[in-house]
CSV table of C-alpha atoms in Angstrom, one decimal:
chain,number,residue,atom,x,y,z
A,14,UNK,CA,0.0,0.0,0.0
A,15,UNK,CA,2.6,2.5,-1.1
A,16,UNK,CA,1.7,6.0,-2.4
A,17,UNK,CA,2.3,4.5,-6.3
A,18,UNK,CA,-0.2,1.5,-7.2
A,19,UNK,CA,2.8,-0.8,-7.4
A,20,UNK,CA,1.9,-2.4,-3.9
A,21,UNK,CA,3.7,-5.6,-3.8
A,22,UNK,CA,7.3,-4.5,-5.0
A,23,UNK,CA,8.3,-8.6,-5.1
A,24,UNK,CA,5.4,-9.8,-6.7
A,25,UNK,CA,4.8,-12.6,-8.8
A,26,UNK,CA,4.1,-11.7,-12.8
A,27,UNK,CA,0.4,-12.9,-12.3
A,28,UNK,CA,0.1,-10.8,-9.0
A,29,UNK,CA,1.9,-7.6,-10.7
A,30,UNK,CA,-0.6,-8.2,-13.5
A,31,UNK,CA,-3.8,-8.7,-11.1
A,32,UNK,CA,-4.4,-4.7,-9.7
A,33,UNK,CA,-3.9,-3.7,-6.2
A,34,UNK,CA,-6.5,-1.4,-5.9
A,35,UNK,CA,-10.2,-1.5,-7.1
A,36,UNK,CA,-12.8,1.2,-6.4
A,37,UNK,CA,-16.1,1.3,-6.9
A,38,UNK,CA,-18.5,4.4,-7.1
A,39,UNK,CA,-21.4,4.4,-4.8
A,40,UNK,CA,-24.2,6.4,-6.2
A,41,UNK,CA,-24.0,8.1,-3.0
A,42,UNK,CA,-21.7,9.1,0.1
A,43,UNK,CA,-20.6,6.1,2.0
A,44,UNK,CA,-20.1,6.1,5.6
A,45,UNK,CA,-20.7,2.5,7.1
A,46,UNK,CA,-19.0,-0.4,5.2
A,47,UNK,CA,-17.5,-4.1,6.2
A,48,UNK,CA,-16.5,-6.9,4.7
A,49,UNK,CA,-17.9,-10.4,4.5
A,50,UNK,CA,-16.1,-13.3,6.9
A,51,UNK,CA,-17.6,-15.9,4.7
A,52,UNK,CA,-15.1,-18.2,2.7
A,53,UNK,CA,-17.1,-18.7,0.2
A,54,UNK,CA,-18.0,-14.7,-0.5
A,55,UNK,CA,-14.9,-13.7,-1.2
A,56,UNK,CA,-14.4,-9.5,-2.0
A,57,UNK,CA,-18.3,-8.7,-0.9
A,58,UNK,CA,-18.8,-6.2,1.1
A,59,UNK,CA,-22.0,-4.4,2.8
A,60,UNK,CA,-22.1,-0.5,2.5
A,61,UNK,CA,-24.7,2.2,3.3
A,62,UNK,CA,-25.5,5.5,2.5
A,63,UNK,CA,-25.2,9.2,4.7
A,64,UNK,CA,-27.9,11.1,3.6
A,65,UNK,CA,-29.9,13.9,5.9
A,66,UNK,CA,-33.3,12.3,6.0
A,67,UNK,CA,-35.3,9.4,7.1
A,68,UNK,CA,-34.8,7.4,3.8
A,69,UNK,CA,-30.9,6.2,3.3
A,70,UNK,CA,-29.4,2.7,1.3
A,71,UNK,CA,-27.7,0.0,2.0
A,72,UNK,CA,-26.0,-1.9,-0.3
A,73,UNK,CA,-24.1,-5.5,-1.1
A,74,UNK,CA,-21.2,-5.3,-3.7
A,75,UNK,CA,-18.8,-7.7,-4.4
A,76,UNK,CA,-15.4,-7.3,-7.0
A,77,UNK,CA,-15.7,-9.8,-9.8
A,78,UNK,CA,-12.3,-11.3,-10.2
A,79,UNK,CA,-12.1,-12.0,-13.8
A,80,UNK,CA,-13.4,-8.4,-15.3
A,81,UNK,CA,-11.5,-6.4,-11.8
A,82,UNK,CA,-14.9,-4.6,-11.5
A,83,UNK,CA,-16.6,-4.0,-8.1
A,84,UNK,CA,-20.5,-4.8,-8.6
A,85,UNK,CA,-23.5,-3.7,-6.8
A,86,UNK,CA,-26.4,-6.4,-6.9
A,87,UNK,CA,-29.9,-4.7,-7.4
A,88,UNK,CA,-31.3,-7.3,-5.4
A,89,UNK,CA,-29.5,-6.7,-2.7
A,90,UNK,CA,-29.8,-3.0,-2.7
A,91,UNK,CA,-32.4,-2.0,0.0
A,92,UNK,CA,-33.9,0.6,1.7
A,93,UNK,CA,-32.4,1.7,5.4
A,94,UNK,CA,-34.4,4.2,8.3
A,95,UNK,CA,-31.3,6.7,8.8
A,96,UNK,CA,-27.5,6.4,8.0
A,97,UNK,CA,-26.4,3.0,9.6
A,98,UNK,CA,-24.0,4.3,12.1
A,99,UNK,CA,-22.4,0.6,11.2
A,100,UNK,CA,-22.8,-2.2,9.3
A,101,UNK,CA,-21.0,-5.7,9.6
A,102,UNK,CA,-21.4,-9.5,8.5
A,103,UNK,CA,-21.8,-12.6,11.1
A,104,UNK,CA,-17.9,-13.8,12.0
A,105,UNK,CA,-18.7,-16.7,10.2
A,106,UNK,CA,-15.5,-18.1,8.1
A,107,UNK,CA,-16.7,-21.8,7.7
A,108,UNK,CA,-20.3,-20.8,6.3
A,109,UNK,CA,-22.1,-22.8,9.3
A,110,UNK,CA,-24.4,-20.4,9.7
A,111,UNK,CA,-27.1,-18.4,8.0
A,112,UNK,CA,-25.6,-15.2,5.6
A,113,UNK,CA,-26.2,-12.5,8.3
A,114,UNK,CA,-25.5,-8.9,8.6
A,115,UNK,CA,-26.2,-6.0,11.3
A,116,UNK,CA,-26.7,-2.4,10.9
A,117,UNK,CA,-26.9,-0.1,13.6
A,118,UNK,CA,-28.9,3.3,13.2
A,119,UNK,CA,-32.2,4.0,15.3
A,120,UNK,CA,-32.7,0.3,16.4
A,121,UNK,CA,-29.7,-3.1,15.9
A,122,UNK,CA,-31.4,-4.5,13.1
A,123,UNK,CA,-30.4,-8.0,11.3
A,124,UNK,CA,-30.6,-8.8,8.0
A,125,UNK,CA,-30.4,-12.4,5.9
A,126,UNK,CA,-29.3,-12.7,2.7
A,127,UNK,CA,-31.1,-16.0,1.1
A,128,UNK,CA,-29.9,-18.3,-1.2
A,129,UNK,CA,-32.2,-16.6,-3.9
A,130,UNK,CA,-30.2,-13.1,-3.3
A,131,UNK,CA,-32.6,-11.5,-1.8
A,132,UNK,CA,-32.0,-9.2,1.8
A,133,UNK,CA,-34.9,-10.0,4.3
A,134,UNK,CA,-34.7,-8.1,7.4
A,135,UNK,CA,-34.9,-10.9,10.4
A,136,UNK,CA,-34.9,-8.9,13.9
A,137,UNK,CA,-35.2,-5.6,14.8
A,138,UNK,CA,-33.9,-5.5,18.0
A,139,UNK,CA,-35.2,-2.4,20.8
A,140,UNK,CA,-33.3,-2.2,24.2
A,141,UNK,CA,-35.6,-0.3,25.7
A,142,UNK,CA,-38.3,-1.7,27.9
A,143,UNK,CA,-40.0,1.5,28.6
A,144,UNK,CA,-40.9,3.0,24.9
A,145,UNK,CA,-40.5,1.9,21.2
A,146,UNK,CA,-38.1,4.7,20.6
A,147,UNK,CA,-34.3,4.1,21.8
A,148,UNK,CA,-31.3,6.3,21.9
A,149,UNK,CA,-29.7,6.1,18.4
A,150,UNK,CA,-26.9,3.1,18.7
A,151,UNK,CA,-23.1,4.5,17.8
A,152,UNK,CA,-21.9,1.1,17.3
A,153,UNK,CA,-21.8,-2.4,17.7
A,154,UNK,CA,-19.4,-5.6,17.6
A,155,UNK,CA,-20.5,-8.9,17.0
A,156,UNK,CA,-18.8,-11.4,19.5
A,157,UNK,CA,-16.4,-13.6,17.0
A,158,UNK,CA,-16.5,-16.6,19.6
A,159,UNK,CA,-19.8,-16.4,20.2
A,160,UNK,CA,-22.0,-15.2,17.0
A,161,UNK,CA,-25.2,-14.9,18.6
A,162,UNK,CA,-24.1,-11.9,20.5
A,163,UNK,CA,-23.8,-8.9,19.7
A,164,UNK,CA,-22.7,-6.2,21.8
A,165,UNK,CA,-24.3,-2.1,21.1
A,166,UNK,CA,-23.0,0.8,22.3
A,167,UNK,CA,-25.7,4.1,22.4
A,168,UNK,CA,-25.7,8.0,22.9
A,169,UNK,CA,-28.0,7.1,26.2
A,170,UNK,CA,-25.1,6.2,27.8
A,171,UNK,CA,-25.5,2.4,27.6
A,172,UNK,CA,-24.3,-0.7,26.3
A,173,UNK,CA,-26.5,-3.9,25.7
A,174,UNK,CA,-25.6,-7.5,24.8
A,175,UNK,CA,-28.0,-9.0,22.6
A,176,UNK,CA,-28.7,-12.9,22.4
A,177,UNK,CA,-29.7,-12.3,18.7
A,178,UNK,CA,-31.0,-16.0,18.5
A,179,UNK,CA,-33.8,-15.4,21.5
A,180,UNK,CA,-33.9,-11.9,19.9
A,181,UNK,CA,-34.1,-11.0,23.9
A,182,UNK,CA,-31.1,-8.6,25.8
A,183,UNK,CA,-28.3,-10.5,27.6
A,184,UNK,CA,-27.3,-7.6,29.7
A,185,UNK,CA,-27.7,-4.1,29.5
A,186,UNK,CA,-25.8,-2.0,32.0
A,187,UNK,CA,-24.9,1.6,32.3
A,188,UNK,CA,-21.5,1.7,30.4
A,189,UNK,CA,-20.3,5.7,30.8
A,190,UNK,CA,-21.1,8.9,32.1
A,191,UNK,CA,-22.2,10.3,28.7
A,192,UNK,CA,-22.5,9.2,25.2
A,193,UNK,CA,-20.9,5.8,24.4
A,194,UNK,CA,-19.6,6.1,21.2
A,195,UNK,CA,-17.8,2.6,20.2
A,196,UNK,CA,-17.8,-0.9,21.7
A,197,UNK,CA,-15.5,-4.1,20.7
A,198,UNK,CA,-15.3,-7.6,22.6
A,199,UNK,CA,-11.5,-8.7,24.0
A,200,UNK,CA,-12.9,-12.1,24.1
A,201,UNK,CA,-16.1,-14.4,25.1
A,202,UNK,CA,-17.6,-12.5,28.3
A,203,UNK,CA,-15.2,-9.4,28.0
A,204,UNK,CA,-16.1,-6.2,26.4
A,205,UNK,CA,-14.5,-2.6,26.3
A,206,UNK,CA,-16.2,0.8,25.3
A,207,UNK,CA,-14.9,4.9,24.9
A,208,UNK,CA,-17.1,7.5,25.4
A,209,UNK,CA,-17.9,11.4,25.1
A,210,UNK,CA,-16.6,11.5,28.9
A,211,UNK,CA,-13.0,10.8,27.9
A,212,UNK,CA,-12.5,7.2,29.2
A,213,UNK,CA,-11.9,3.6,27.8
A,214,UNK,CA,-13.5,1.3,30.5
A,215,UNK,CA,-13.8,-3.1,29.9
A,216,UNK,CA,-16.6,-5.1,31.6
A,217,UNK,CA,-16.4,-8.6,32.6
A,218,UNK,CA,-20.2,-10.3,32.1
A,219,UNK,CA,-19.2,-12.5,35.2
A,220,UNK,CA,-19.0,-9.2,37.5
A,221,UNK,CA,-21.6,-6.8,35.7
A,222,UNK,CA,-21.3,-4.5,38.5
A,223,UNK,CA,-17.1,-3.7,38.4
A,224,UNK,CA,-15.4,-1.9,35.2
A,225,UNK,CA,-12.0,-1.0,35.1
A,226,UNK,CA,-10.8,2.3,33.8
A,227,UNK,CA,-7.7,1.7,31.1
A,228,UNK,CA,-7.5,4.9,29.9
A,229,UNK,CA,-8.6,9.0,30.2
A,230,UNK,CA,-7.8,11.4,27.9
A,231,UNK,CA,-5.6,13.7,29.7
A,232,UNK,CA,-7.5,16.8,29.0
A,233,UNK,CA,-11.3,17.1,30.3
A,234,UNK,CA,-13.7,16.7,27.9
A,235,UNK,CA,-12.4,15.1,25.2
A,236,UNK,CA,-14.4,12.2,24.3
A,237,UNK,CA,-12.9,8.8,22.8
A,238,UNK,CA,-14.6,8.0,19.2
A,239,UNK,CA,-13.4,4.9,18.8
A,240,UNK,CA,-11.9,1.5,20.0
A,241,UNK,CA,-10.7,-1.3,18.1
A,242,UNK,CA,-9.0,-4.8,20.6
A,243,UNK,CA,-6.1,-5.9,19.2
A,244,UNK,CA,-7.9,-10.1,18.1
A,245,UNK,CA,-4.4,-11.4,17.8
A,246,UNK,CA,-3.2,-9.9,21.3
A,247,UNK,CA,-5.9,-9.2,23.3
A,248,UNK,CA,-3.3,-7.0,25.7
A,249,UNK,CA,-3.2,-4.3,23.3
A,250,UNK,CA,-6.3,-1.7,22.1
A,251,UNK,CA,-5.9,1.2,20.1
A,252,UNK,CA,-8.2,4.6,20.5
A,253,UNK,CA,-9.1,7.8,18.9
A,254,UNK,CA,-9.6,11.0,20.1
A,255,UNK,CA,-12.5,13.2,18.7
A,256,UNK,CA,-10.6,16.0,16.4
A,257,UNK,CA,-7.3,15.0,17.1
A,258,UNK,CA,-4.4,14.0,14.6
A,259,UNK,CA,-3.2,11.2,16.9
A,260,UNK,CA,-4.2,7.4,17.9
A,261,UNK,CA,-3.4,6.1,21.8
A,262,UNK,CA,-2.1,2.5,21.8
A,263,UNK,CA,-2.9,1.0,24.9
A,264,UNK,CA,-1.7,-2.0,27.3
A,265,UNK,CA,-4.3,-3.1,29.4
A,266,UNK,CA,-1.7,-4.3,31.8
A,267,UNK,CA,-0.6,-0.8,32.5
A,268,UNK,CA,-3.7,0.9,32.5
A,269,UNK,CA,-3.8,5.4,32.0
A,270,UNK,CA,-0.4,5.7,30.4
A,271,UNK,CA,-0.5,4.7,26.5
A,272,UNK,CA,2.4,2.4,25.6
A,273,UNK,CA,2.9,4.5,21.9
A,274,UNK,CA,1.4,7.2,20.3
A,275,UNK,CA,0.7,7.2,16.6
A,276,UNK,CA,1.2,10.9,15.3
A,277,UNK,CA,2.0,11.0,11.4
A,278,UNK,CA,-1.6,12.2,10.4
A,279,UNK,CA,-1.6,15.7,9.6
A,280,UNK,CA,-5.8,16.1,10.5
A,281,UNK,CA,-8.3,13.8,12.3
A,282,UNK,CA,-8.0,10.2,12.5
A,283,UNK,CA,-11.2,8.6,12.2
A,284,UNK,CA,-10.6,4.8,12.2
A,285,UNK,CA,-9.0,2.0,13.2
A,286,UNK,CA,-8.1,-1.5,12.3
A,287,UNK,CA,-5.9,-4.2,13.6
A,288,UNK,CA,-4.4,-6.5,11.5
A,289,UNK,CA,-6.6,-10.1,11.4
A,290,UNK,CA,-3.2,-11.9,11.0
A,291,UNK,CA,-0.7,-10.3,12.9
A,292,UNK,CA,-0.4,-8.9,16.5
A,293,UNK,CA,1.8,-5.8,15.6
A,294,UNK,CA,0.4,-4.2,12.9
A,295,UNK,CA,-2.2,-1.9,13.0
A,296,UNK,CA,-3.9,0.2,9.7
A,297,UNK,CA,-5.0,4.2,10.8
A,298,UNK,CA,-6.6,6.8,8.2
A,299,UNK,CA,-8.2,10.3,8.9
A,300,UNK,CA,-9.3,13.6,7.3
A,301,UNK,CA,-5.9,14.2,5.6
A,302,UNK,CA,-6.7,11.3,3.1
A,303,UNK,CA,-4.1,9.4,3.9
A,304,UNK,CA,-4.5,5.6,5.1
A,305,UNK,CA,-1.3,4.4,7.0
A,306,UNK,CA,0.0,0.9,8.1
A,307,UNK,CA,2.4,0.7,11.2
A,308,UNK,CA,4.4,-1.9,12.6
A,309,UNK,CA,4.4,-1.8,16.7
A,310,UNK,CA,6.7,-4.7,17.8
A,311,UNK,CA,8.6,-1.9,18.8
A,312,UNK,CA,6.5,-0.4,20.7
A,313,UNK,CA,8.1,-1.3,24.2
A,314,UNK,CA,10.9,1.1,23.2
A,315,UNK,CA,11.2,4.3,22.9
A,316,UNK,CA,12.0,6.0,19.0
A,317,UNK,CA,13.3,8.7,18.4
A,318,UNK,CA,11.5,11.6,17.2
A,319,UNK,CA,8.0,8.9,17.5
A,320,UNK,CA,7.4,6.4,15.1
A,321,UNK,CA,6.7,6.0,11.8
A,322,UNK,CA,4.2,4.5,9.8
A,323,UNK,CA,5.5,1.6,7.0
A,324,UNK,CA,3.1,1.9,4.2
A,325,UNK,CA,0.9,4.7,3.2
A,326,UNK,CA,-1.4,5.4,0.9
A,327,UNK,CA,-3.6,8.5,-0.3
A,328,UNK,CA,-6.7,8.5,-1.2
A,329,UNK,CA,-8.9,10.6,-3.0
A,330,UNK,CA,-10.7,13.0,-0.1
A,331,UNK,CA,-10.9,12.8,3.9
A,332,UNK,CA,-11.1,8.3,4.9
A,333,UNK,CA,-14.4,8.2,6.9
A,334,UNK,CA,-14.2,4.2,7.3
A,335,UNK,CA,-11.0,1.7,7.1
A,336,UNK,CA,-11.9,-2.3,7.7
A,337,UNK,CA,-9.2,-5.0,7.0
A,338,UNK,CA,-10.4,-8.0,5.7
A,339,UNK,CA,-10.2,-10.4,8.6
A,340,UNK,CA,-10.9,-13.5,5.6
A,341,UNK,CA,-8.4,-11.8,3.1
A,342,UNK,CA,-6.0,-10.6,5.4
A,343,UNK,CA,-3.8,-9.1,2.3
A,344,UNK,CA,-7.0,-6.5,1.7
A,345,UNK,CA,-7.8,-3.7,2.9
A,346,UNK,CA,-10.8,-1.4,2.0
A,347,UNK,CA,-11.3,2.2,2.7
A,348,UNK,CA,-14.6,4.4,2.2
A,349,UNK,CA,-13.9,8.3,1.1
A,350,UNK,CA,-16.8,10.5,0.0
A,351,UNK,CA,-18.9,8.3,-2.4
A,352,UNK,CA,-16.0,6.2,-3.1
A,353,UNK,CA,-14.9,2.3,-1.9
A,354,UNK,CA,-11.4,1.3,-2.4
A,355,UNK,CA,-10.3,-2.2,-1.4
A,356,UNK,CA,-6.2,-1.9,-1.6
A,357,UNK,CA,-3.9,-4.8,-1.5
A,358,UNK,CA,-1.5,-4.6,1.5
């Protein structure tokens, strides 16, 4: 993922001739967008639209490998209430289970894709008892060891775990002080969250009433925007600060003090993504357009003047959404504007 297209610089001939970048042009701007786990659905991805009214889309594409086209399927082009604030597919990599995907606006809703390609929505899932209105959810992860939860995070400062086979809540439980803004699962019962009130916090489902405090952004009111747990080393998480050029790496070992700071962005990071494959690496991109890769098995000593990123890449305008293909961990895709790009790494 180098500034030039030529991304794998030792290649074979078919690889050098096979592109490393594809895009495809949403009719639309694209904010939420995730890949598929599925073996069998290889290069599909689910995106959605950000439009400012009721009435948004969501849509399935997937790249056709012989003509190097990324393809939108009419029949699997839908209608959404509001902009997802997220959208991703079951952690399903055998294809044991049914072709599902979430999307998280005004309520968690789950979707199924049938053999026929058609989307049917299956649940629409409320957390709250008292009224058929709930805050709007920020985000969501779906528990890779255990697929039938799915864990939300909401502006009403709570998170829920759903049991999205009983379609019935797990747990909810008062995550933050304010807003909750992003969730992700370190493991079966273990789950972290950042919020508008500054702090990264994890919960333990065996001890609902105890959460320990990693991390608070040193200056008051500065809320965390996002949280991504490193899968392959569950002692590292990264977070993002809203506004701010730079990304906090964290140990959860050593909790308050970051163990590296990533600051080569020259405007507001906006995602995150840990490498599927690897525990040290770690993709970033932000409002400067720029999409970097960094290596951290460093990070337990200080460099010099901070560290730098290994690969970068530019895209087109400000990178609203990175994912990295935890199926086809060489890919990476990136959502700028009305633009996809899924980039070889």
């Amino acid at each position: 993922m180098a500034a030039s297209s030529d991304l794998n610089q030792d290649g074979s001939d078919e690889q050098q001739k096979r592109s490393e970048i594809y895009t495809y042009e949403a009719p639309w701007h694209i904010y939420a967008m995730n890949w598929s786990v599925r073996r069998d659905k290889k290069y599909r991805l689910a995106i959605s639209s950000l439009l400012e009214q009721y009435s948004n889309r969501v849509e399935i594409v997937q790249l056709d490998d012989s003509t190097g086209e990324i393809r939108a399927d009419q029949n699997l082009s839908f209608e959404h209430p509001y902009p997802p604030t997220k959208t991703a597919f079951i952690p399903d990599k055998e294809c044991q289970k049914p072709d599902l995907f979430a999307t998280s606006s005004d309520f968690l809703r789950i979707w199924r894709v049938s053999e026929d390609s058609k989307v049917e929505l299956r649940s629409l899932l409320n957390g709250n008892k008292n009224s058929e209105f709930c805050g709007p959810i920020t985000s969501f992860d779906w528990n890779e060891a255990e697929p039938k939860r799915i864990g939300t995070s909401s502006i009403d400062t709570t998170c829920t775990i759903w049991d999205i086979e009983r379609e019935a809540v797990d747990t909810q439980l008062i995550a933050h002080d304010k807003e909750v803004y992003d969730i992700a699962w370190g493991g079966v019962g273990v789950f972290a969250s950042v919020s508008a009130d500054g702090s990264v916090r994890v919960f333990d489902l065996r001890d609902k009433e105890h959460s320990t405090i990693i991390y608070e952004s040193s200056e008051p009111d500065t809320p965390l925007v996002r949280l991504g747990w490193n899968k392959q080393d569950p002692r590292y998480m990264a977070t993002i600060i809203m506004d701010s050029a730079k990304v906090v790496v964290l140990d959860i070992r050593f909790p308050t003090l970051p163990v590296v700071e990533l600051q080569r962005h020259q405007a507001s990071v906006n995602a995150v993504a840990w490498a599927p494959h690897s525990s040290c690496h770690i993709c970033t991109a932000g409002d400067d357009s720029q999409a970097l890769i960094w290596d951290l098995s460093s990070m337990g000593q200080p460099v010099e003047g901070g560290l730098d990123p290994i690969l970068a890449y530019t895209a087109g305008a400000e990178i609203e959404q990175l994912q990295w293909s935890s199926s086809q961990p060489d890919w990476v895709a990136i959502a700028f504007s009305s633009k996809l790009q899924i980039l070889r790494v």
